[in-house]
Every structure is written in structure tokens, then in C-alpha cells.
Amino acid sequence: MKRCINQRECVSCGLSVNGTLRSGPLAALVCALSLSLLGNVVRAERATAILADGKTLSGELVSVDAKAGATFQTDGGTRDVPLDRLVEWGVPREATGPIIVLLTDGSELSALQVSLAGDDLVIASPVVGRVRVAVEHVSAILFDPPTLTTERDALIASIRARSEQNDRVATRGGDAFSGILVGISAEAVTIERADASFDVPLADVGTIALDPTLGAVPDHAAAGLWCGLADGSRVLARGMSTADGNVRISHAGTSTLSVPLDAVVWLQPVRVTGGVTYLSDLEPAEYRNVPLVGSEWPYRLDAAVTGAPLRAAGRRYAKGVGLHSASRLTYDLAGKYSRFASLVAIDDHVPAGQGSVVFRVRTDGNVVYESLPIRSGDEPQAVDVDVSGASRLTLEVDYADRGHVLDRADWLGARLMR
């Protein structure tokens, strides 16, 4: 099934506030105001970089290249870090645009306007400019999404869980229309059904979810690193390069994105080949969950135990493991690693003061780390233990204050180092 439209393609680089691209003085004013609003976030960002050996450095990003690595300006001068030695730099931000475009590989693009042109979605924003994304790489479009991250995460999770073989437009009033998406204009979203086409006023549209069976299958093996931008966009980049104060970001579904260097606020390689292995990239040897009552909880990789994004202390984490008390997750190490590091916390989706757990790490059955009770709302605690020569590593989440009620525990950035 192919999506197409028979309408004039928008080719202007101007912006409008009603959903499509336009030109003219008003468009220029909107763009200028948007850039002004972003002025307090698009600036040189001094942030902490975590290296593969566990050390850190604080500096501004000077350049990033898929082959040459990243260069940072520190108090002691410039510092070059190969990407295979970089765990993470900076902190990702939440999307701020009135529109969020979700891509099939997990990327999210903040936008001021979107339009449909042939088989491409055209996105415009002050940070990425005007970019075309092949529709097969688009999962959904959110208009004025919830500001609370917990509500937004729930909405996104429900959309990504869809299996229906159709496109679906949901209105702010709760109505839904299914068919084939054939147009997005300044006035309406057009859906084609077997009997006829009809328009849904754009002002009424809350979400557009595209047919998941037609979406491009993400090629995570080809992905190089996550790149976070000042407007909250996060792109799973195949490659990056820096020239003339701009960063070029290549992505499987888009034309190359070109953004100001100062707009890059977060970098995280998908895999750190220089001696670091994320637990979420390994197959566990054993898993057991023993709830006090009710059904067993599965473990989750790179997600909270509920399936929502990993969140703690107001920030989102790309890598980690989600567990529910009381759980025990074991990995075979075969004596290949020297250290295990992670942050531990109750996920932000749990209201403050409710969930509480004890985190525990065992090597070959021996306890090498045990936390005091950690409760929802507490700051993440750092775990760094010696696992030299260990055959097995076990992560445990045990009951603390209130049985297993809302004990949604996160192992954030959980990784092994050689």
C-alpha cells in the first residue's frame, strides 16, 4: 500500500503556525520569534563526558566526526576522544516544539510545522530548518502533545504498540478516523477510505499514527550514535561530521540534517566498542521475579519495567535495565570484565514517596554492593564495583518499605568494562 497525494508541493522555506510551510512576512516573523525563544538554549554547552575507563571530563563540544571522534574544549585545552571510548556527553532534553514527529527507529524531531509532499513528510523548525523524511520512516505525528512527560510517554507507548494495518487520525475530542493518510494542509488532514476521502480540520487533530506494517524496519546495526539537540530532538545518526560551525547528521530516512554546533547538547554512541558493553546488549542467563501478589513482571531492556522510557531525576536515559521487585537478573561474564557501573533509582513514572527498593549486586553469589532503601523521588545513586575474574553477575531488586507496591527500579546506563 503506497501513500501519495495530488496536491501542490510546498517548496518555500518560510514557516507558518498552522501546520504547513509558507512564505511571506508573517512566516519570517514567526521564524524570527522562534529563533529568539530558542536563544536561551542554543548556545555553547559545557557538559560532562563519561569515558570508557570510567573517568570524566567537562568541556564544550568543538567538533564531532564518525571517524575522527569528538573534540572538547576543556580548562586544560582541547581533548580528542575517539567515539569508541566515549560513553556519553551532555544531557538529552525534552522536545519543546508544538509538534513532535516520531520515527520508526526511536528518533524524535521537534517541529513548528509539517506538511505532506508526495511520499515525504516535510518538517520545519528553527534548529533543523526544513527537512524531508520518507513517510515509511515516520511512526506518528503529535500535535500539542502533553507537557507532562509521564502523560506524553503513555501516549507515545500506546501509539508505538499499534498493530492495525491502517493510518489513524485521532482528534482532541476523542474521535478517531482510520484509512490512508493522503494529505496534510494548512486547513486539514485528509484521510482516504474505500468509499471516499474526507478532511479532519487541522485544529482538531491530536495525533496521526501511521500504519506500523508499512514502516521501515530500523537498522540499528548501521546506527552510530544518538544525537540530542537543544529543541529536544533526538536523532539516531548513522554518521556525523563538523564543518564551518555546523554539524551534519546523516539518518536513514532523511536528507542530511545540518544544525549549528551549539545546538548539539547530547551525544551517546549506540555501542562503545572500546572496552564497554551495556548489559542491555547482552542476553541474560537467568531471570526470576517473585511478586508478593499478582502476575510476574518481565525485565525490560533500554526501558522501564512498564515499557516507558527510562527516566530518573527529570532526565531520560537511552540505555539501561528496568526491573520490578523482587527480581534477580543474572549474566554470564566468563571472567572477561573488570568493573560494573550503573546509576540506580526508582523510575520517575512512580509518584514521589511511593515505590521503594533495595538494589543489590552479586558476583558469583557474593554480595559486592547493597544500597540503603531507595525511594521514588531520590536522586540516582552511583554503583561501581570490581568484577575482575567473576563468572557471573547478578542484579537484584528487593522489597523495602511497602512490599512491592510501585517498585519500578531502573539500572541506568548499566555497563561492564574490560
GROMACS .gro file of C-alpha atoms in nm:
model
  418
    1MET     CA    1   0.000   0.000   0.000
    2LYS     CA    2   0.156   0.331  -0.109
    3ARG     CA    3   0.072   0.672   0.024
    4CYS     CA    4   0.056   0.961  -0.218
    5ILE     CA    5  -0.123   1.293  -0.258
    6ASN     CA    6  -0.234   1.503  -0.552
    7GLN     CA    7  -0.171   1.847  -0.413
    8ARG     CA    8   0.080   2.122  -0.474
    9GLU     CA    9   0.409   2.054  -0.300
   10CYS     CA   10   0.524   2.324  -0.062
   11VAL     CA   11   0.871   2.441  -0.162
   12SER     CA   12   0.906   2.761   0.038
   13CYS     CA   13   1.149   2.779   0.325
   14GLY     CA   14   0.914   3.008   0.519
   15LEU     CA   15   0.719   2.897   0.823
   16SER     CA   16   0.363   2.924   0.945
   17VAL     CA   17   0.195   2.846   1.272
   18ASN     CA   18  -0.088   2.636   1.131
   19GLY     CA   19   0.084   2.319   1.021
   20THR     CA   20   0.230   2.375   0.675
   21LEU     CA   21   0.518   2.561   0.514
   22ARG     CA   22   0.453   2.907   0.378
   23SER     CA   23   0.643   3.218   0.273
   24GLY     CA   24   0.593   3.585   0.336
   25PRO     CA   25   0.648   3.847   0.608
   26LEU     CA   26   0.439   3.665   0.869
   27ALA     CA   27   0.639   3.347   0.813
   28ALA     CA   28   0.964   3.537   0.857
   29LEU     CA   29   0.833   3.693   1.178
   30VAL     CA   30   0.729   3.353   1.318
   31CYS     CA   31   1.069   3.208   1.234
   32ALA     CA   32   1.248   3.504   1.395
   33LEU     CA   33   1.040   3.479   1.711
   34SER     CA   34   1.101   3.104   1.729
   35LEU     CA   35   1.474   3.151   1.695
   36SER     CA   36   1.460   3.419   1.964
   37LEU     CA   37   1.279   3.183   2.200
   38LEU     CA   38   1.544   2.921   2.139
   39GLY     CA   39   1.820   3.171   2.203
   40ASN     CA   40   1.845   3.074   2.566
   41VAL     CA   41   1.907   2.710   2.482
   42VAL     CA   42   2.107   2.722   2.157
   43ARG     CA   43   2.447   2.817   2.292
   44ALA     CA   44   2.781   2.661   2.363
   45GLU     CA   45   2.710   2.380   2.605
   46ARG     CA   46   2.964   2.289   2.872
   47ALA     CA   47   2.880   1.944   2.996
   48THR     CA   48   3.031   1.629   3.140
   49ALA     CA   49   3.165   1.350   2.923
   50ILE     CA   50   3.184   0.997   3.063
   51LEU     CA   51   3.468   0.793   2.915
   52ALA     CA   52   3.503   0.420   2.867
   53ASP     CA   53   3.755   0.390   3.151
   54GLY     CA   54   3.510   0.550   3.395
   55LYS     CA   55   3.687   0.886   3.403
   56THR     CA   56   3.506   1.210   3.322
   57LEU     CA   57   3.587   1.544   3.166
   58SER     CA   58   3.398   1.872   3.150
   59GLY     CA   59   3.402   2.066   2.828
   60GLU     CA   60   3.229   2.220   2.530
   61LEU     CA   61   3.188   2.025   2.208
   62VAL     CA   62   3.425   2.161   1.942
   63SER     CA   63   3.364   1.901   1.672
   64VAL     CA   64   3.231   1.552   1.618
   65ASP     CA   65   3.307   1.311   1.338
   66ALA     CA   66   3.207   0.948   1.299
   67LYS     CA   67   3.567   0.851   1.219
   68ALA     CA   68   3.781   1.109   1.400
   69GLY     CA   69   3.573   1.115   1.719
   70ALA     CA   70   3.472   1.411   1.935
   71THR     CA   71   3.684   1.709   2.038
   72PHE     CA   72   3.608   1.902   2.356
   73GLN     CA   73   3.735   2.236   2.485
   74THR     CA   74   3.832   2.185   2.850
   75ASP     CA   75   4.001   2.409   3.105
   76GLY     CA   76   4.330   2.244   3.012
   77GLY     CA   77   4.289   2.284   2.636
   78THR     CA   78   4.133   2.071   2.365
   79ARG     CA   79   4.081   1.700   2.422
   80ASP     CA   80   4.019   1.443   2.148
   81VAL     CA   81   3.807   1.141   2.240
   82PRO     CA   82   3.752   0.856   1.993
   83LEU     CA   83   3.385   0.762   1.977
   84ASP     CA   84   3.470   0.407   2.077
   85ARG     CA   85   3.595   0.550   2.408
   86LEU     CA   86   3.301   0.784   2.471
   87VAL     CA   87   3.011   0.659   2.682
   88GLU     CA   88   2.811   0.983   2.687
   89TRP     CA   89   2.845   1.361   2.673
   90GLY     CA   90   2.580   1.605   2.789
   91VAL     CA   91   2.217   1.554   2.886
   92PRO     CA   92   1.923   1.499   2.649
   93ARG     CA   93   1.639   1.748   2.660
   94GLU     CA   94   1.265   1.709   2.622
   95ALA     CA   95   1.104   1.804   2.293
   96THR     CA   96   0.974   2.161   2.306
   97GLY     CA   97   0.803   2.205   1.970
   98PRO     CA   98   0.425   2.224   1.931
   99ILE     CA   99   0.465   1.922   1.704
  100ILE     CA  100   0.670   1.608   1.767
  101VAL     CA  101   0.744   1.367   1.484
  102LEU     CA  102   0.818   1.010   1.595
  103LEU     CA  103   1.034   0.799   1.364
  104THR     CA  104   1.033   0.421   1.343
  105ASP     CA  105   1.387   0.391   1.485
  106GLY     CA  106   1.300   0.582   1.803
  107SER     CA  107   1.419   0.921   1.681
  108GLU     CA  108   1.203   1.222   1.772
  109LEU     CA  109   1.201   1.555   1.588
  110SER     CA  110   1.058   1.876   1.732
  111ALA     CA  111   0.879   2.084   1.472
  112LEU     CA  112   0.680   2.401   1.426
  113GLN     CA  113   0.513   2.280   1.107
  114VAL     CA  114   0.470   1.969   0.897
  115SER     CA  115   0.329   1.904   0.551
  116LEU     CA  116   0.298   1.607   0.319
  117ALA     CA  117   0.471   1.622  -0.020
  118GLY     CA  118   0.444   1.304  -0.223
  119ASP     CA  119   0.595   1.024  -0.019
  120ASP     CA  120   0.782   1.262   0.212
  121LEU     CA  121   0.689   1.440   0.531
  122VAL     CA  122   0.832   1.793   0.524
  123ILE     CA  123   0.933   1.918   0.868
  124ALA     CA  124   1.029   2.274   0.961
  125SER     CA  125   1.187   2.400   1.280
  126PRO     CA  126   1.432   2.675   1.381
  127VAL     CA  127   1.702   2.420   1.469
  128VAL     CA  128   1.695   2.167   1.182
  129GLY     CA  129   1.547   2.405   0.926
  130ARG     CA  130   1.344   2.236   0.655
  131VAL     CA  131   1.398   1.863   0.617
  132ARG     CA  132   1.222   1.584   0.429
  133VAL     CA  133   1.163   1.246   0.589
  134ALA     CA  134   1.047   0.945   0.389
  135VAL     CA  135   0.698   0.861   0.518
  136GLU     CA  136   0.794   0.497   0.566
  137HIS     CA  137   1.030   0.614   0.841
  138VAL     CA  138   0.756   0.808   1.024
  139SER     CA  139   0.570   0.637   1.305
  140ALA     CA  140   0.345   0.920   1.423
  141ILE     CA  141   0.292   1.295   1.449
  142LEU     CA  142   0.184   1.453   1.777
  143PHE     CA  143   0.017   1.796   1.779
  144ASP     CA  144   0.044   1.993   2.106
  145PRO     CA  145   0.146   1.681   2.299
  146PRO     CA  146   0.108   1.663   2.678
  147THR     CA  147   0.361   1.870   2.867
  148LEU     CA  148   0.390   1.616   3.149
  149THR     CA  149   0.648   1.359   3.044
  150THR     CA  150   0.456   1.075   3.209
  151GLU     CA  151   0.144   1.155   3.006
  152ARG     CA  152   0.347   1.202   2.689
  153ASP     CA  153   0.528   0.872   2.740
  154ALA     CA  154   0.195   0.693   2.785
  155LEU     CA  155   0.060   0.846   2.465
  156ILE     CA  156   0.372   0.752   2.267
  157ALA     CA  157   0.371   0.399   2.409
  158SER     CA  158   0.010   0.347   2.303
  159ILE     CA  159   0.089   0.465   1.951
  160ARG     CA  160   0.401   0.252   1.915
  161ALA     CA  161   0.204  -0.052   2.036
  162ARG     CA  162  -0.043  -0.026   1.747
  163SER     CA  163  -0.073  -0.324   1.514
  164GLU     CA  164  -0.366  -0.213   1.296
  165GLN     CA  165  -0.297  -0.207   0.922
  166ASN     CA  166  -0.413   0.149   0.864
  167ASP     CA  167  -0.333   0.511   0.931
  168ARG     CA  168  -0.527   0.663   1.219
  169VAL     CA  169  -0.611   1.026   1.292
  170ALA     CA  170  -0.725   1.096   1.648
  171THR     CA  171  -0.888   1.426   1.739
  172ARG     CA  172  -0.850   1.626   2.057
  173GLY     CA  173  -1.214   1.548   2.131
  174GLY     CA  174  -1.159   1.172   2.131
  175ASP     CA  175  -1.284   1.079   1.785
  176ALA     CA  176  -1.071   0.860   1.556
  177PHE     CA  177  -1.068   0.807   1.180
  178SER     CA  178  -0.886   0.522   1.005
  179GLY     CA  179  -0.783   0.487   0.643
  180ILE     CA  180  -0.488   0.608   0.435
  181LEU     CA  181  -0.326   0.942   0.509
  182VAL     CA  182  -0.316   1.135   0.179
  183GLY     CA  183  -0.270   1.496   0.279
  184ILE     CA  184  -0.175   1.750   0.543
  185SER     CA  185  -0.261   2.109   0.453
  186ALA     CA  186  -0.296   2.436   0.642
  187GLU     CA  187  -0.662   2.360   0.699
  188ALA     CA  188  -0.699   1.985   0.729
  189VAL     CA  189  -0.562   1.634   0.740
  190THR     CA  190  -0.705   1.422   0.459
  191ILE     CA  191  -0.787   1.055   0.508
  192GLU     CA  192  -0.883   0.826   0.221
  193ARG     CA  193  -1.115   0.535   0.283
  194ALA     CA  194  -1.260   0.272   0.049
  195ASP     CA  195  -1.571   0.477  -0.018
  196ALA     CA  196  -1.441   0.835  -0.014
  197SER     CA  197  -1.188   1.085   0.114
  198PHE     CA  198  -1.267   1.325   0.394
  199ASP     CA  199  -1.095   1.605   0.582
  200VAL     CA  200  -1.034   1.642   0.953
  201PRO     CA  201  -0.979   2.009   1.049
  202LEU     CA  202  -0.615   2.051   1.145
  203ALA     CA  203  -0.710   2.246   1.457
  204ASP     CA  204  -0.895   1.938   1.582
  205VAL     CA  205  -0.614   1.687   1.522
  206GLY     CA  206  -0.431   1.547   1.823
  207THR     CA  207  -0.227   1.263   1.671
  208ILE     CA  208  -0.162   1.096   1.338
  209ALA     CA  209  -0.041   0.736   1.372
  210LEU     CA  210   0.083   0.574   1.052
  211ASP     CA  211   0.034   0.211   0.953
  212PRO     CA  212   0.303   0.024   1.151
  213THR     CA  213   0.310  -0.262   0.900
  214LEU     CA  214   0.439  -0.022   0.631
  215GLY     CA  215   0.708   0.135   0.845
  216ALA     CA  216   1.076   0.090   0.768
  217VAL     CA  217   1.247  -0.167   0.988
  218PRO     CA  218   1.518   0.013   1.190
  219ASP     CA  219   1.873  -0.093   1.108
  220HIS     CA  220   2.033  -0.046   1.449
  221ALA     CA  221   2.349  -0.218   1.331
  222ALA     CA  222   2.411   0.076   1.096
  223ALA     CA  223   2.341   0.339   1.363
  224GLY     CA  224   2.641   0.517   1.510
  225LEU     CA  225   2.521   0.736   1.794
  226TRP     CA  226   2.233   0.923   1.946
  227CYS     CA  227   2.247   1.299   1.897
  228GLY     CA  228   2.033   1.530   2.111
  229LEU     CA  229   1.952   1.886   2.007
  230ALA     CA  230   1.862   2.199   2.201
  231ASP     CA  231   1.496   2.180   2.097
  232GLY     CA  232   1.464   1.829   2.239
  233SER     CA  233   1.502   1.646   1.910
  234ARG     CA  234   1.692   1.318   1.934
  235VAL     CA  235   1.829   1.157   1.621
  236LEU     CA  236   1.971   0.808   1.579
  237ALA     CA  237   2.254   0.911   1.350
  238ARG     CA  238   2.437   0.690   1.104
  239GLY     CA  239   2.718   0.939   1.093
  240MET     CA  240   2.816   1.294   1.185
  241SER     CA  241   3.069   1.548   1.067
  242THR     CA  242   3.155   1.908   1.155
  243ALA     CA  243   3.244   2.194   0.922
  244ASP     CA  244   3.214   2.574   0.939
  245GLY     CA  245   3.038   2.572   1.274
  246ASN     CA  246   2.770   2.327   1.164
  247VAL     CA  247   2.717   1.957   1.232
  248ARG     CA  248   2.590   1.738   0.951
  249ILE     CA  249   2.386   1.442   1.073
  250SER     CA  250   2.303   1.152   0.844
  251HIS     CA  251   1.990   0.949   0.912
  252ALA     CA  252   1.839   0.654   0.726
  253GLY     CA  253   1.509   0.826   0.650
  254THR     CA  254   1.602   1.188   0.591
  255SER     CA  255   1.805   1.420   0.383
  256THR     CA  256   2.117   1.512   0.579
  257LEU     CA  257   2.039   1.738   0.873
  258SER     CA  258   2.260   2.041   0.920
  259VAL     CA  259   2.244   2.208   1.260
  260PRO     CA  260   2.458   2.467   1.440
  261LEU     CA  261   2.728   2.307   1.652
  262ASP     CA  262   2.591   2.495   1.953
  263ALA     CA  263   2.256   2.317   1.909
  264VAL     CA  264   2.410   1.977   1.989
  265VAL     CA  265   2.364   1.913   2.362
  266TRP     CA  266   2.395   1.534   2.395
  267LEU     CA  267   2.592   1.253   2.234
  268GLN     CA  268   2.574   0.883   2.315
  269PRO     CA  269   2.728   0.617   2.091
  270VAL     CA  270   2.495   0.321   2.044
  271ARG     CA  271   2.781   0.085   2.122
  272VAL     CA  272   3.108   0.167   2.293
  273THR     CA  273   3.346  -0.079   2.132
  274GLY     CA  274   3.648   0.040   2.328
  275GLY     CA  275   3.605  -0.194   2.622
  276VAL     CA  276   3.248  -0.118   2.734
  277THR     CA  277   2.946  -0.348   2.699
  278TYR     CA  278   2.596  -0.246   2.803
  279LEU     CA  279   2.402  -0.513   2.991
  280SER     CA  280   2.103  -0.435   2.771
  281ASP     CA  281   2.306  -0.553   2.470
  282LEU     CA  282   2.370  -0.893   2.630
  283GLU     CA  283   2.142  -1.195   2.669
  284PRO     CA  284   2.072  -1.270   3.037
  285ALA     CA  285   2.149  -1.622   3.158
  286GLU     CA  286   1.870  -1.634   3.418
  287TYR     CA  287   1.579  -1.423   3.536
  288ARG     CA  288   1.335  -1.460   3.824
  289ASN     CA  289   1.063  -1.230   3.955
  290VAL     CA  290   0.871  -1.311   4.274
  291PRO     CA  291   0.579  -1.071   4.328
  292LEU     CA  292   0.404  -1.063   4.664
  293VAL     CA  293   0.072  -1.086   4.479
  294GLY     CA  294  -0.039  -1.079   4.118
  295SER     CA  295   0.142  -1.167   3.800
  296GLU     CA  296   0.514  -1.179   3.741
  297TRP     CA  297   0.685  -0.879   3.585
  298PRO     CA  298   0.922  -0.924   3.289
  299TYR     CA  299   1.253  -0.741   3.278
  300ARG     CA  300   1.292  -0.465   3.020
  301LEU     CA  301   1.599  -0.363   2.821
  302ASP     CA  302   1.655   0.006   2.748
  303ALA     CA  303   1.315   0.078   2.904
  304ALA     CA  304   1.149   0.100   3.242
  305VAL     CA  305   0.974  -0.216   3.360
  306THR     CA  306   0.643  -0.068   3.237
  307GLY     CA  307   0.784  -0.026   2.885
  308ALA     CA  308   0.809   0.353   2.916
  309PRO     CA  309   1.140   0.533   2.859
  310LEU     CA  310   1.390   0.516   3.144
  311ARG     CA  311   1.358   0.835   3.347
  312ALA     CA  312   1.510   0.943   3.677
  313ALA     CA  313   1.558   1.282   3.844
  314GLY     CA  314   1.396   1.456   3.550
  315ARG     CA  315   1.614   1.318   3.272
  316ARG     CA  316   1.577   1.041   3.019
  317TYR     CA  317   1.828   0.760   2.970
  318ALA     CA  318   1.886   0.572   2.645
  319LYS     CA  319   2.047   0.261   2.795
  320GLY     CA  320   1.967   0.053   3.099
  321VAL     CA  321   1.755  -0.222   3.251
  322GLY     CA  322   1.412  -0.199   3.413
  323LEU     CA  323   1.318  -0.441   3.694
  324HIS     CA  324   1.033  -0.479   3.944
  325SER     CA  325   1.074  -0.614   4.296
  326ALA     CA  326   1.156  -0.875   4.385
  327SER     CA  327   1.375  -0.967   4.089
  328ARG     CA  328   1.704  -1.131   4.014
  329LEU     CA  329   1.870  -1.093   3.671
  330THR     CA  330   2.193  -1.287   3.604
  331TYR     CA  331   2.453  -1.256   3.329
  332ASP     CA  332   2.742  -1.485   3.238
  333LEU     CA  333   3.069  -1.290   3.242
  334ALA     CA  334   3.321  -1.570   3.185
  335GLY     CA  335   3.581  -1.363   3.370
  336LYS     CA  336   3.609  -1.116   3.080
  337TYR     CA  337   3.534  -0.792   3.265
  338SER     CA  338   3.695  -0.583   3.537
  339ARG     CA  339   3.423  -0.342   3.654
  340PHE     CA  340   3.047  -0.291   3.657
  341ALA     CA  341   2.899   0.060   3.670
  342SER     CA  342   2.546   0.195   3.680
  343LEU     CA  343   2.316   0.450   3.835
  344VAL     CA  344   2.021   0.313   4.032
  345ALA     CA  345   1.688   0.483   4.102
  346ILE     CA  346   1.314   0.440   4.118
  347ASP     CA  347   1.172   0.545   3.783
  348ASP     CA  348   1.020   0.894   3.757
  349HIS     CA  349   0.688   0.745   3.646
  350VAL     CA  350   0.632   0.647   4.011
  351PRO     CA  351   0.485   0.928   4.227
  352ALA     CA  352   0.724   1.066   4.487
  353GLY     CA  353   0.737   0.876   4.815
  354GLN     CA  354   0.566   0.559   4.694
  355GLY     CA  355   0.794   0.295   4.540
  356SER     CA  356   1.098   0.183   4.742
  357VAL     CA  357   1.356  -0.090   4.686
  358VAL     CA  358   1.697  -0.217   4.789
  359PHE     CA  359   1.941  -0.260   4.500
  360ARG     CA  360   2.195  -0.538   4.525
  361VAL     CA  361   2.482  -0.665   4.308
  362ARG     CA  362   2.630  -1.013   4.340
  363THR     CA  363   2.931  -1.169   4.172
  364ASP     CA  364   2.938  -1.549   4.178
  365GLY     CA  365   2.674  -1.536   4.452
  366ASN     CA  366   2.860  -1.296   4.680
  367VAL     CA  367   2.713  -0.954   4.762
  368VAL     CA  368   2.951  -0.680   4.642
  369TYR     CA  369   2.705  -0.390   4.661
  370GLU     CA  370   2.387  -0.324   4.860
  371SER     CA  371   2.206   0.007   4.878
  372LEU     CA  372   2.007   0.155   5.158
  373PRO     CA  373   1.635   0.174   5.072
  374ILE     CA  374   1.597   0.396   4.766
  375ARG     CA  375   1.260   0.565   4.723
  376SER     CA  376   1.082   0.737   4.439
  377GLY     CA  377   1.200   1.096   4.418
  378ASP     CA  378   1.550   1.014   4.546
  379GLU     CA  379   1.847   1.114   4.333
  380PRO     CA  380   2.009   0.829   4.137
  381GLN     CA  381   2.290   0.657   4.326
  382ALA     CA  382   2.616   0.551   4.160
  383VAL     CA  383   2.725   0.188   4.162
  384ASP     CA  384   3.083   0.098   4.069
  385VAL     CA  385   3.212  -0.246   4.168
  386ASP     CA  386   3.507  -0.470   4.088
  387VAL     CA  387   3.402  -0.780   3.892
  388SER     CA  388   3.751  -0.900   3.798
  389GLY     CA  389   3.756  -1.274   3.736
  390ALA     CA  390   3.386  -1.314   3.810
  391SER     CA  391   3.195  -1.579   3.617
  392ARG     CA  392   2.851  -1.438   3.692
  393LEU     CA  393   2.695  -1.100   3.768
  394THR     CA  394   2.352  -1.079   3.932
  395LEU     CA  395   2.139  -0.766   3.968
  396GLU     CA  396   1.880  -0.784   4.245
  397VAL     CA  397   1.589  -0.556   4.333
  398ASP     CA  398   1.437  -0.636   4.672
  399TYR     CA  399   1.142  -0.510   4.876
  400ALA     CA  400   1.190  -0.214   5.110
  401ASP     CA  401   0.914  -0.006   5.274
  402ARG     CA  402   0.581  -0.110   5.124
  403GLY     CA  403   0.612  -0.457   4.984
  404HIS     CA  404   0.626  -0.448   4.606
  405VAL     CA  405   0.391  -0.151   4.551
  406LEU     CA  406   0.519   0.059   4.258
  407ASP     CA  407   0.871  -0.083   4.296
  408ARG     CA  408   0.976   0.012   3.943
  409ALA     CA  409   1.352   0.009   3.960
  410ASP     CA  410   1.597   0.139   3.698
  411TRP     CA  411   1.957   0.036   3.639
  412LEU     CA  412   2.061   0.339   3.434
  413GLY     CA  413   2.349   0.308   3.189
  414ALA     CA  414   2.432  -0.034   3.335
  415ARG     CA  415   2.758  -0.142   3.173
  416LEU     CA  416   3.058  -0.371   3.203
  417MET     CA  417   3.416  -0.258   3.146
  418ARG     CA  418   3.706  -0.474   3.043
   0.00000   0.00000   0.00000
